[in-house]
Rosetta silent file (secondary structure, phi, psi, omega in degrees, C-alpha in Angstrom):
SEQUENCE: MTPLAHPAFASLEAAVLAAHPGVPVGPLFSSWTGSDARFVRDLGIPAFGFSPFLIVSADTYYVGGPNERISLAGYVRGVRLYSDALRRLVD
SCORE:     score description
SCORE:     0.000 S_00000001
   1 L     0.000  101.259 -170.577   94.088  122.009  158.490 S_00000001
   2 L   -55.943  176.779  165.937   95.697  118.938  156.798 S_00000001
   3 L  -113.441   97.598 -157.414   95.593  120.128  152.921 S_00000001
   4 L   -60.715   25.359  159.859   93.365  118.918  150.614 S_00000001
   5 L  -117.952   50.443 -169.885   95.712  118.762  147.820 S_00000001
   6 L  -102.338  116.108 -131.057   96.997  116.119  149.724 S_00000001
   7 H   -54.685  -31.380  138.768   97.014  112.120  147.696 S_00000001
   8 H    -0.277 -107.426  151.291   94.710  111.331  151.034 S_00000001
   9 H   -22.126  -66.627 -138.686   92.052  113.514  150.023 S_00000001
  10 H   -83.665  -29.867  164.472   92.091  113.279  146.672 S_00000001
  11 H  -104.263   -0.196  163.436   91.198  109.167  147.180 S_00000001
  12 H   -66.498  -89.344 -178.432   88.597  109.472  149.898 S_00000001
  13 H     3.663  -47.459 -179.912   87.099  112.079  147.586 S_00000001
  14 H  -133.952   74.217   63.359   86.571  109.453  144.815 S_00000001
  15 H   -36.815  -35.947 -152.340   85.468  106.915  146.268 S_00000001
  16 H   -93.904  -20.257 -172.707   82.836  109.036  148.423 S_00000001
  17 H   -80.702  -39.548  142.671   82.131  110.213  143.817 S_00000001
  18 H   -52.852  -79.963  172.869   81.654  106.755  142.795 S_00000001
  19 H   -56.558  -29.493  157.161   78.783  106.115  144.985 S_00000001
  20 L   -62.080  -21.103 -143.294   77.919  109.103  145.076 S_00000001
  21 L   -28.100  158.082  172.022   78.660  111.144  142.200 S_00000001
  22 L    91.366   -1.786 -164.784   77.260  114.453  142.071 S_00000001
  23 L  -138.569  166.862 -156.156   77.544  115.261  145.928 S_00000001
  24 L   -76.376  147.829 -167.529   79.764  117.953  148.102 S_00000001
  25 L  -137.638  130.140 -157.502   82.620  116.534  149.450 S_00000001
  26 L   -21.651  138.844   87.287   84.531  118.154  152.122 S_00000001
  27 L   -95.172 -162.756  145.948   86.459  119.801  154.082 S_00000001
  28 L  -169.227  109.801 -176.369   83.373  120.209  156.910 S_00000001
  29 L   -57.017   16.789  171.919   84.536  120.792  160.458 S_00000001
  30 L    17.400   41.345  167.397   82.294  118.640  163.280 S_00000001
  31 L    13.157  -73.914 -124.432   82.183  120.441  166.683 S_00000001
  32 L   -97.174    2.702 -151.019   80.152  117.049  168.161 S_00000001
  33 L  -113.333  140.893  161.846   82.074  113.958  166.902 S_00000001
  34 L  -147.052   52.367 -177.127   85.165  112.300  169.263 S_00000001
  35 L  -115.372   -9.441 -171.934   86.578  109.755  166.856 S_00000001
  36 L   -66.754 -128.457  169.926   88.351  112.318  164.716 S_00000001
  37 L  -175.735   44.849 -174.458   92.051  112.561  164.716 S_00000001
  38 L   -39.328  -80.702  167.772   92.443  116.604  164.745 S_00000001
  39 L   -54.816   63.642  155.200   95.774  116.073  167.487 S_00000001
  40 L  -123.719  -39.055 -167.389   97.994  113.824  164.807 S_00000001
  41 L   -38.177  -70.824 -135.890   98.177  117.021  162.568 S_00000001
  42 L   -34.700  -42.933 -141.611  100.240  118.891  165.583 S_00000001
  43 L   -90.119    4.221  160.549  102.949  115.513  165.278 S_00000001
  44 L    86.649   11.335 -167.885  102.980  116.527  161.239 S_00000001
  45 L   -84.567  129.616  140.480  101.113  113.224  160.763 S_00000001
  46 L   -35.666  110.817  175.408   98.588  113.484  157.803 S_00000001
  47 L  -149.612  138.859  173.310   94.312  113.221  159.096 S_00000001
  48 L  -166.989  134.816 -173.076   91.024  113.848  158.134 S_00000001
  49 L  -102.500 -150.648 -160.931   88.865  112.495  159.256 S_00000001
  50 L  -137.640  119.612 -177.120   85.652  109.781  157.502 S_00000001
  51 L  -104.736   34.429 -123.133   82.055  108.901  157.451 S_00000001
  52 L   -82.565   37.085  178.271   81.011  106.584  154.743 S_00000001
  53 L  -103.645  149.583  147.018   77.164  106.204  156.511 S_00000001
  54 L   -88.544  115.990  161.925   74.121  107.724  154.998 S_00000001
  55 L   -87.407  111.268  172.975   72.393  108.939  157.780 S_00000001
  56 L   -54.041  131.833  116.391   68.627  108.833  157.525 S_00000001
  57 L   -43.399 -116.296  155.689   67.325  111.701  158.586 S_00000001
  58 L    19.625  -89.086 -124.173   65.153  110.116  161.904 S_00000001
  59 L   -66.135  -52.660  155.374   68.240  108.070  163.065 S_00000001
  60 L    39.192  -58.428  177.925   69.636  111.398  163.446 S_00000001
  61 L   -71.859 -132.706  161.114   67.485  111.857  166.647 S_00000001
  62 L    37.744  -25.071  170.588   69.426  108.697  168.405 S_00000001
  63 L   -34.942  142.094  158.772   73.303  110.043  167.143 S_00000001
  64 L    95.266  -78.759 -163.733   74.999  109.890  170.386 S_00000001
  65 L   -77.019  138.950 -154.489   72.577  108.935  172.330 S_00000001
  66 L   -38.873   -6.965  168.858   72.463  104.850  174.424 S_00000001
  67 L  -117.830   28.790  169.072   70.252  103.845  170.837 S_00000001
  68 L   138.603 -114.691 -145.341   72.459  104.396  167.802 S_00000001
  69 L  -119.168 -175.417  169.359   71.646  103.448  165.013 S_00000001
  70 L  -168.314  134.895 -152.197   71.499  103.605  161.582 S_00000001
  71 L   -34.685  173.010 -162.312   69.483  101.663  158.923 S_00000001
  72 H   -78.855  -29.261 -159.584   70.829   98.207  157.822 S_00000001
  73 H   -35.136  -78.519  160.517   70.849  100.150  153.796 S_00000001
  74 H    -6.976  -95.415  157.955   72.547  102.646  155.307 S_00000001
  75 H   -41.880  -56.398  150.385   75.295  100.676  156.793 S_00000001
  76 H    -8.107  -47.969 -178.275   75.617   98.163  154.244 S_00000001
  77 H   -61.262  -74.494 -151.323   76.720  101.173  151.914 S_00000001
  78 H   -34.890  -33.199 -168.154   78.705  102.469  154.017 S_00000001
  79 H   -98.047    3.652 -161.829   80.659   99.667  154.617 S_00000001
  80 H   -95.670  -59.883 -159.257   80.857   98.104  150.840 S_00000001
  81 H   -41.803  -41.798 -163.975   82.144  102.348  150.442 S_00000001
  82 L   -63.944  -15.157 -169.376   84.382  102.072  153.557 S_00000001
  83 H   -58.375  -80.600 -167.176   86.098   98.530  151.284 S_00000001
  84 H   -29.772  -33.873 -172.457   86.031  101.006  148.343 S_00000001
  85 H   -68.331  -45.914 -130.374   88.668  103.898  150.459 S_00000001
  86 H   -78.145  -21.555 -136.617   90.903  101.725  152.342 S_00000001
  87 H   -92.771  -61.695  177.511   91.422   99.425  148.747 S_00000001
  88 H   -42.227  -53.391  166.310   92.414  103.850  146.854 S_00000001
  89 H     7.128  -96.149 -178.811   94.359  103.874  149.881 S_00000001
  90 H   -97.679    6.659  172.135   96.946  101.174  149.911 S_00000001
  91 L  -114.165    0.000    0.000   96.846  101.151  146.164 S_00000001
């Protein structure tokens, strides 16, 4: 596991808390994901999974299915959060 004291985690945490004050922020292990980068940690590269999208509970029935979807409002807010997180990482 990449240390939570890593500056990249602090940057991601700050972006999430700026968008959603008071929410709990990681670490969370999700065994049902195919898009994380755990394998790069073995190469000494720090890695954190990050998903900026809020998913309405009813939409979780479709996650991983052929009609996977999230609400448009959740998507737009997620894109905004992701953009902010990237800006924080490169600044």
